[in-house]
Short mmCIF file of N, CA, C and O in Angstrom, two decimals:
data_model
loop_
_atom_site.label_atom_id
_atom_site.label_comp_id
_atom_site.label_asym_id
_atom_site.label_seq_id
_atom_site.Cartn_x
_atom_site.Cartn_y
_atom_site.Cartn_z
N MET A 91 -68.12 49.96 -57.31
CA MET A 91 -69.32 50.78 -57.31
C MET A 91 -70.44 50.06 -58.06
O MET A 91 -70.22 49.55 -59.15
N PHE A 92 -71.60 50.01 -57.46
CA PHE A 92 -72.73 49.34 -58.08
C PHE A 92 -73.67 50.38 -58.66
O PHE A 92 -73.91 51.43 -58.08
N THR A 93 -74.25 50.05 -59.82
CA THR A 93 -75.26 50.92 -60.42
C THR A 93 -76.54 50.12 -60.54
O THR A 93 -76.51 48.92 -60.81
N LYS A 94 -77.64 50.79 -60.34
CA LYS A 94 -78.93 50.13 -60.44
C LYS A 94 -79.34 50.06 -61.91
O LYS A 94 -79.32 51.07 -62.60
N GLN A 95 -79.66 48.86 -62.37
CA GLN A 95 -80.10 48.68 -63.74
C GLN A 95 -81.58 49.02 -63.85
O GLN A 95 -82.38 48.62 -63.02
N LYS A 96 -81.92 49.78 -64.87
CA LYS A 96 -83.32 50.16 -65.09
C LYS A 96 -84.14 48.92 -65.46
O LYS A 96 -83.71 48.10 -66.25
N THR A 97 -85.30 48.80 -64.87
CA THR A 97 -86.20 47.70 -65.19
C THR A 97 -86.89 48.01 -66.52
O THR A 97 -87.40 49.11 -66.72
N LEU A 98 -86.90 47.04 -67.39
CA LEU A 98 -87.57 47.21 -68.68
C LEU A 98 -89.07 47.25 -68.49
O LEU A 98 -89.63 46.45 -67.75
N ALA A 99 -89.72 48.16 -69.19
CA ALA A 99 -91.18 48.27 -69.14
C ALA A 99 -91.74 48.12 -70.55
O ALA A 99 -91.15 48.59 -71.53
N GLU A 100 -92.88 47.47 -70.64
CA GLU A 100 -93.54 47.27 -71.93
C GLU A 100 -93.79 48.60 -72.63
O GLU A 100 -93.60 48.71 -73.85
N ASP A 101 -94.19 49.63 -71.88
CA ASP A 101 -94.45 50.93 -72.49
C ASP A 101 -93.21 51.53 -73.13
O ASP A 101 -93.29 52.16 -74.19
N ASP A 102 -92.04 51.33 -72.52
CA ASP A 102 -90.79 51.83 -73.09
C ASP A 102 -90.49 51.12 -74.42
O ASP A 102 -90.07 51.76 -75.40
N ILE A 103 -90.70 49.83 -74.44
CA ILE A 103 -90.43 49.06 -75.65
C ILE A 103 -91.41 49.44 -76.76
O ILE A 103 -91.00 49.68 -77.90
N LEU A 104 -92.68 49.54 -76.42
CA LEU A 104 -93.67 49.93 -77.42
C LEU A 104 -93.41 51.35 -77.92
O LEU A 104 -93.60 51.65 -79.11
N GLY A 105 -92.94 52.22 -77.03
CA GLY A 105 -92.60 53.58 -77.45
C GLY A 105 -91.46 53.59 -78.46
O GLY A 105 -91.50 54.33 -79.45
N ALA A 106 -90.45 52.76 -78.22
CA ALA A 106 -89.34 52.66 -79.17
C ALA A 106 -89.82 52.09 -80.50
O ALA A 106 -89.45 52.58 -81.57
N LEU A 107 -90.67 51.08 -80.44
CA LEU A 107 -91.19 50.47 -81.67
C LEU A 107 -92.10 51.41 -82.43
O LEU A 107 -92.20 51.32 -83.66
N ALA A 108 -92.76 52.32 -81.74
CA ALA A 108 -93.64 53.28 -82.41
C ALA A 108 -92.85 54.24 -83.30
O ALA A 108 -93.42 54.89 -84.18
N GLY A 109 -91.54 54.30 -83.09
CA GLY A 109 -90.71 55.12 -83.95
C GLY A 109 -90.32 54.44 -85.26
O GLY A 109 -89.71 55.05 -86.13
N VAL A 110 -90.70 53.18 -85.41
CA VAL A 110 -90.40 52.43 -86.63
C VAL A 110 -91.63 52.50 -87.53
O VAL A 110 -92.74 52.19 -87.10
N ARG A 111 -91.43 52.92 -88.76
CA ARG A 111 -92.55 53.13 -89.70
C ARG A 111 -92.62 52.04 -90.76
O ARG A 111 -91.60 51.61 -91.30
N ASP A 112 -93.84 51.63 -91.06
CA ASP A 112 -94.09 50.72 -92.18
C ASP A 112 -93.79 51.51 -93.46
O ASP A 112 -94.39 52.56 -93.69
N PRO A 113 -92.87 51.04 -94.29
CA PRO A 113 -92.50 51.83 -95.47
C PRO A 113 -93.63 51.99 -96.49
O PRO A 113 -93.63 52.95 -97.25
N LEU A 114 -94.60 51.11 -96.48
CA LEU A 114 -95.69 51.20 -97.44
C LEU A 114 -96.76 52.19 -96.98
O LEU A 114 -97.14 53.09 -97.72
N SER A 115 -97.22 52.05 -95.74
CA SER A 115 -98.33 52.89 -95.26
C SER A 115 -97.85 54.16 -94.56
O SER A 115 -98.59 55.12 -94.45
N GLY A 116 -96.62 54.14 -94.04
CA GLY A 116 -96.11 55.28 -93.28
C GLY A 116 -96.55 55.27 -91.83
O GLY A 116 -96.10 56.09 -91.04
N ALA A 117 -97.41 54.33 -91.46
CA ALA A 117 -97.89 54.22 -90.08
C ALA A 117 -96.82 53.57 -89.22
O ALA A 117 -96.02 52.77 -89.71
N ASP A 118 -96.82 53.91 -87.93
CA ASP A 118 -95.87 53.22 -87.06
C ASP A 118 -96.34 51.78 -86.85
O ASP A 118 -97.53 51.49 -86.94
N ILE A 119 -95.40 50.90 -86.61
CA ILE A 119 -95.71 49.47 -86.57
C ILE A 119 -96.55 49.07 -85.37
O ILE A 119 -97.22 48.04 -85.40
N VAL A 120 -96.56 49.89 -84.31
CA VAL A 120 -97.38 49.58 -83.14
C VAL A 120 -98.85 49.90 -83.45
O VAL A 120 -99.72 49.04 -83.30
N SER A 121 -99.12 51.13 -83.90
CA SER A 121 -100.52 51.49 -84.17
C SER A 121 -101.08 50.73 -85.37
O SER A 121 -102.30 50.56 -85.48
N ALA A 122 -100.20 50.24 -86.24
CA ALA A 122 -100.65 49.44 -87.38
C ALA A 122 -100.98 48.01 -86.97
O ALA A 122 -101.44 47.22 -87.79
N GLY A 123 -100.73 47.65 -85.71
CA GLY A 123 -101.06 46.32 -85.22
C GLY A 123 -100.09 45.24 -85.65
O GLY A 123 -100.41 44.06 -85.58
N MET A 124 -98.91 45.63 -86.07
CA MET A 124 -97.93 44.65 -86.55
C MET A 124 -97.17 43.98 -85.41
O MET A 124 -96.67 42.87 -85.58
N VAL A 125 -97.06 44.64 -84.26
CA VAL A 125 -96.31 44.10 -83.13
C VAL A 125 -97.24 43.22 -82.29
O VAL A 125 -98.29 43.68 -81.83
N GLN A 126 -96.85 41.98 -82.11
CA GLN A 126 -97.67 41.02 -81.36
C GLN A 126 -96.78 40.24 -80.40
O GLN A 126 -95.58 40.06 -80.64
N GLY A 127 -97.35 39.72 -79.34
CA GLY A 127 -96.67 38.78 -78.45
C GLY A 127 -95.44 39.31 -77.76
O GLY A 127 -94.50 38.56 -77.54
N LEU A 128 -95.43 40.58 -77.40
CA LEU A 128 -94.27 41.18 -76.74
C LEU A 128 -94.03 40.51 -75.39
O LEU A 128 -94.94 40.38 -74.57
N GLN A 129 -92.79 40.05 -75.18
CA GLN A 129 -92.40 39.43 -73.92
C GLN A 129 -91.08 40.02 -73.46
O GLN A 129 -90.17 40.22 -74.27
N ILE A 130 -91.00 40.28 -72.18
CA ILE A 130 -89.75 40.72 -71.56
C ILE A 130 -89.29 39.58 -70.68
O ILE A 130 -89.92 39.26 -69.67
N LEU A 131 -88.21 38.94 -71.08
CA LEU A 131 -87.71 37.76 -70.38
C LEU A 131 -86.59 38.15 -69.43
O LEU A 131 -86.04 39.24 -69.50
N ALA A 132 -86.24 37.23 -68.57
CA ALA A 132 -85.16 37.46 -67.60
C ALA A 132 -83.86 37.78 -68.33
O ALA A 132 -83.60 37.29 -69.43
N GLY A 133 -83.07 38.60 -67.69
CA GLY A 133 -81.75 38.91 -68.24
C GLY A 133 -81.75 39.95 -69.34
O GLY A 133 -80.77 40.10 -70.05
N GLY A 134 -82.86 40.67 -69.53
CA GLY A 134 -82.90 41.73 -70.53
C GLY A 134 -83.15 41.26 -71.94
O GLY A 134 -82.81 41.93 -72.91
N HIS A 135 -83.78 40.10 -72.10
CA HIS A 135 -84.11 39.57 -73.43
C HIS A 135 -85.54 39.97 -73.78
O HIS A 135 -86.47 39.69 -73.03
N VAL A 136 -85.70 40.63 -74.92
CA VAL A 136 -87.01 41.08 -75.40
C VAL A 136 -87.34 40.29 -76.66
O VAL A 136 -86.52 40.16 -77.57
N VAL A 137 -88.57 39.76 -76.71
CA VAL A 137 -89.02 38.95 -77.84
C VAL A 137 -90.37 39.49 -78.30
O VAL A 137 -91.24 39.80 -77.47
N PHE A 138 -90.56 39.60 -79.61
CA PHE A 138 -91.86 39.98 -80.15
C PHE A 138 -91.96 39.49 -81.59
O PHE A 138 -90.96 39.12 -82.21
N THR A 139 -93.18 39.49 -82.10
CA THR A 139 -93.45 39.08 -83.47
C THR A 139 -93.92 40.28 -84.26
O THR A 139 -94.67 41.11 -83.75
N LEU A 140 -93.46 40.37 -85.50
CA LEU A 140 -93.97 41.37 -86.44
C LEU A 140 -94.83 40.63 -87.45
O LEU A 140 -94.33 39.76 -88.18
N GLN A 141 -96.10 40.94 -87.48
CA GLN A 141 -97.02 40.27 -88.39
C GLN A 141 -97.29 41.18 -89.59
O GLN A 141 -97.71 42.32 -89.43
N VAL A 142 -97.02 40.64 -90.77
CA VAL A 142 -97.23 41.38 -92.01
C VAL A 142 -98.04 40.54 -92.98
O VAL A 142 -98.16 39.33 -92.80
N GLU A 143 -98.55 41.18 -94.01
CA GLU A 143 -99.29 40.47 -95.04
C GLU A 143 -98.36 39.51 -95.75
O GLU A 143 -97.18 39.82 -95.98
N ALA A 144 -98.87 38.35 -96.12
CA ALA A 144 -98.04 37.31 -96.73
C ALA A 144 -97.31 37.81 -97.97
O ALA A 144 -96.14 37.53 -98.17
N ALA A 145 -97.98 38.60 -98.79
CA ALA A 145 -97.36 39.09 -100.03
C ALA A 145 -96.18 40.02 -99.76
O ALA A 145 -95.30 40.16 -100.60
N ARG A 146 -96.16 40.66 -98.60
CA ARG A 146 -95.10 41.61 -98.28
C ARG A 146 -93.96 40.97 -97.50
O ARG A 146 -92.91 41.60 -97.29
N GLY A 147 -94.12 39.75 -97.07
CA GLY A 147 -93.14 39.10 -96.20
C GLY A 147 -91.70 39.16 -96.67
O GLY A 147 -90.83 39.58 -95.92
N PRO A 148 -91.42 38.75 -97.89
CA PRO A 148 -90.03 38.72 -98.33
C PRO A 148 -89.34 40.09 -98.31
O PRO A 148 -88.13 40.16 -98.14
N ALA A 149 -90.08 41.15 -98.46
CA ALA A 149 -89.49 42.49 -98.51
C ALA A 149 -89.39 43.16 -97.15
O ALA A 149 -88.89 44.28 -97.06
N MET A 150 -89.85 42.50 -96.10
CA MET A 150 -89.95 43.16 -94.79
C MET A 150 -88.79 42.89 -93.84
O MET A 150 -88.80 43.34 -92.71
N GLU A 151 -87.75 42.21 -94.28
CA GLU A 151 -86.60 41.96 -93.42
C GLU A 151 -85.96 43.27 -92.92
O GLU A 151 -85.61 43.36 -91.74
N PRO A 152 -85.82 44.30 -93.75
CA PRO A 152 -85.27 45.56 -93.22
C PRO A 152 -86.14 46.16 -92.10
O PRO A 152 -85.60 46.76 -91.16
N LEU A 153 -87.45 45.99 -92.17
CA LEU A 153 -88.33 46.47 -91.12
C LEU A 153 -88.09 45.70 -89.82
O LEU A 153 -88.02 46.28 -88.74
N ARG A 154 -87.91 44.40 -89.91
CA ARG A 154 -87.62 43.58 -88.74
C ARG A 154 -86.30 44.02 -88.10
O ARG A 154 -86.22 44.18 -86.89
N GLN A 155 -85.31 44.25 -88.93
CA GLN A 155 -84.02 44.71 -88.42
C GLN A 155 -84.12 46.07 -87.75
O GLN A 155 -83.51 46.31 -86.71
N ALA A 156 -84.92 46.98 -88.34
CA ALA A 156 -85.10 48.31 -87.75
C ALA A 156 -85.81 48.22 -86.40
O ALA A 156 -85.47 48.95 -85.46
N ALA A 157 -86.78 47.31 -86.29
CA ALA A 157 -87.49 47.13 -85.03
C ALA A 157 -86.56 46.60 -83.95
O ALA A 157 -86.56 47.09 -82.81
N GLU A 158 -85.73 45.64 -84.30
CA GLU A 158 -84.76 45.10 -83.34
C GLU A 158 -83.79 46.20 -82.90
O GLU A 158 -83.48 46.33 -81.72
N ALA A 159 -83.31 47.00 -83.84
CA ALA A 159 -82.35 48.06 -83.53
C ALA A 159 -82.97 49.11 -82.62
O ALA A 159 -82.31 49.63 -81.71
N ALA A 160 -84.25 49.43 -82.83
CA ALA A 160 -84.93 50.44 -82.01
C ALA A 160 -85.02 50.00 -80.55
O ALA A 160 -84.89 50.81 -79.63
N VAL A 161 -85.24 48.72 -80.32
CA VAL A 161 -85.37 48.19 -78.97
C VAL A 161 -83.99 47.96 -78.34
O VAL A 161 -83.79 48.17 -77.14
N ALA A 162 -83.02 47.57 -79.14
CA ALA A 162 -81.69 47.21 -78.63
C ALA A 162 -80.99 48.35 -77.90
O ALA A 162 -80.17 48.11 -77.03
N VAL A 163 -81.32 49.59 -78.24
CA VAL A 163 -80.65 50.73 -77.62
C VAL A 163 -81.25 51.13 -76.27
O VAL A 163 -80.70 51.98 -75.58
N LEU A 164 -82.36 50.52 -75.89
CA LEU A 164 -82.99 50.86 -74.61
C LEU A 164 -82.14 50.35 -73.44
O LEU A 164 -81.58 49.26 -73.50
N PRO A 165 -82.07 51.14 -72.37
CA PRO A 165 -81.33 50.69 -71.18
C PRO A 165 -81.92 49.40 -70.62
O PRO A 165 -83.14 49.26 -70.53
N GLY A 166 -81.06 48.45 -70.32
CA GLY A 166 -81.51 47.19 -69.75
C GLY A 166 -81.73 46.09 -70.76
O GLY A 166 -81.89 44.92 -70.40
N VAL A 167 -81.77 46.43 -72.06
CA VAL A 167 -81.95 45.41 -73.09
C VAL A 167 -80.60 44.79 -73.42
O VAL A 167 -79.64 45.50 -73.74
N VAL A 168 -80.53 43.47 -73.31
CA VAL A 168 -79.30 42.75 -73.61
C VAL A 168 -79.41 42.06 -74.98
O VAL A 168 -78.46 42.01 -75.74
N LYS A 169 -80.60 41.55 -75.29
CA LYS A 169 -80.81 40.82 -76.54
C LYS A 169 -82.23 41.06 -77.02
O LYS A 169 -83.16 41.12 -76.21
N VAL A 170 -82.40 41.20 -78.34
CA VAL A 170 -83.72 41.39 -78.94
C VAL A 170 -83.93 40.33 -80.01
O VAL A 170 -83.04 40.11 -80.84
N SER A 171 -85.09 39.70 -79.99
CA SER A 171 -85.46 38.73 -81.02
C SER A 171 -86.81 39.14 -81.59
O SER A 171 -87.83 39.03 -80.92
N ALA A 172 -86.79 39.64 -82.82
CA ALA A 172 -88.03 39.98 -83.53
C ALA A 172 -88.25 38.91 -84.58
O ALA A 172 -87.36 38.65 -85.41
N ILE A 173 -89.40 38.31 -84.56
CA ILE A 173 -89.72 37.22 -85.47
C ILE A 173 -90.72 37.76 -86.49
O ILE A 173 -91.78 38.26 -86.13
N LEU A 174 -90.36 37.66 -87.76
CA LEU A 174 -91.22 38.15 -88.84
C LEU A 174 -92.16 37.02 -89.27
O LEU A 174 -91.71 35.94 -89.65
N THR A 175 -93.45 37.29 -89.20
CA THR A 175 -94.47 36.32 -89.59
C THR A 175 -95.31 36.92 -90.71
O THR A 175 -95.94 37.96 -90.51
N ALA A 176 -95.30 36.30 -91.86
CA ALA A 176 -96.01 36.83 -93.01
C ALA A 176 -97.29 36.03 -93.24
O ALA A 176 -97.42 35.29 -94.19
N GLU A 177 -98.25 36.21 -92.33
CA GLU A 177 -99.51 35.46 -92.43
C GLU A 177 -100.72 36.36 -92.27
O GLU A 177 -101.84 35.91 -92.43
N ARG A 178 -100.50 37.62 -91.93
CA ARG A 178 -101.61 38.52 -91.63
C ARG A 178 -102.40 38.85 -92.90
O ARG A 178 -101.82 39.13 -93.94
N ALA A 179 -103.71 38.84 -92.78
CA ALA A 179 -104.56 39.21 -93.90
C ALA A 179 -104.56 40.72 -94.08
O ALA A 179 -104.39 41.46 -93.11
N PRO A 180 -104.72 41.21 -95.30
CA PRO A 180 -104.78 42.67 -95.51
C PRO A 180 -105.90 43.31 -94.71
O PRO A 180 -106.97 42.72 -94.57
N ALA A 181 -105.65 44.51 -94.21
CA ALA A 181 -106.67 45.23 -93.40
C ALA A 181 -107.70 45.87 -94.29
O ALA A 181 -107.51 46.15 -95.43
#
């Protein structure tokens, strides 16, 4: 028996990421502008960058892990790679 695999959509991924909150501001990481360079690659691989202020970089690994976990549960996602970049200037 064959089942049709759901096609990944950028809106679905951004919706999942919007459920992840920046622990300092309380804002979701999408509306805070932290999610950049979202790509949906062949085979269900999702890649994106989380941009944070340089001073906060070392403490943001749990946020990166939470973002990966939020996307990993979506149907059709096989692998998630979130890259933490601590170069963003304070807003």
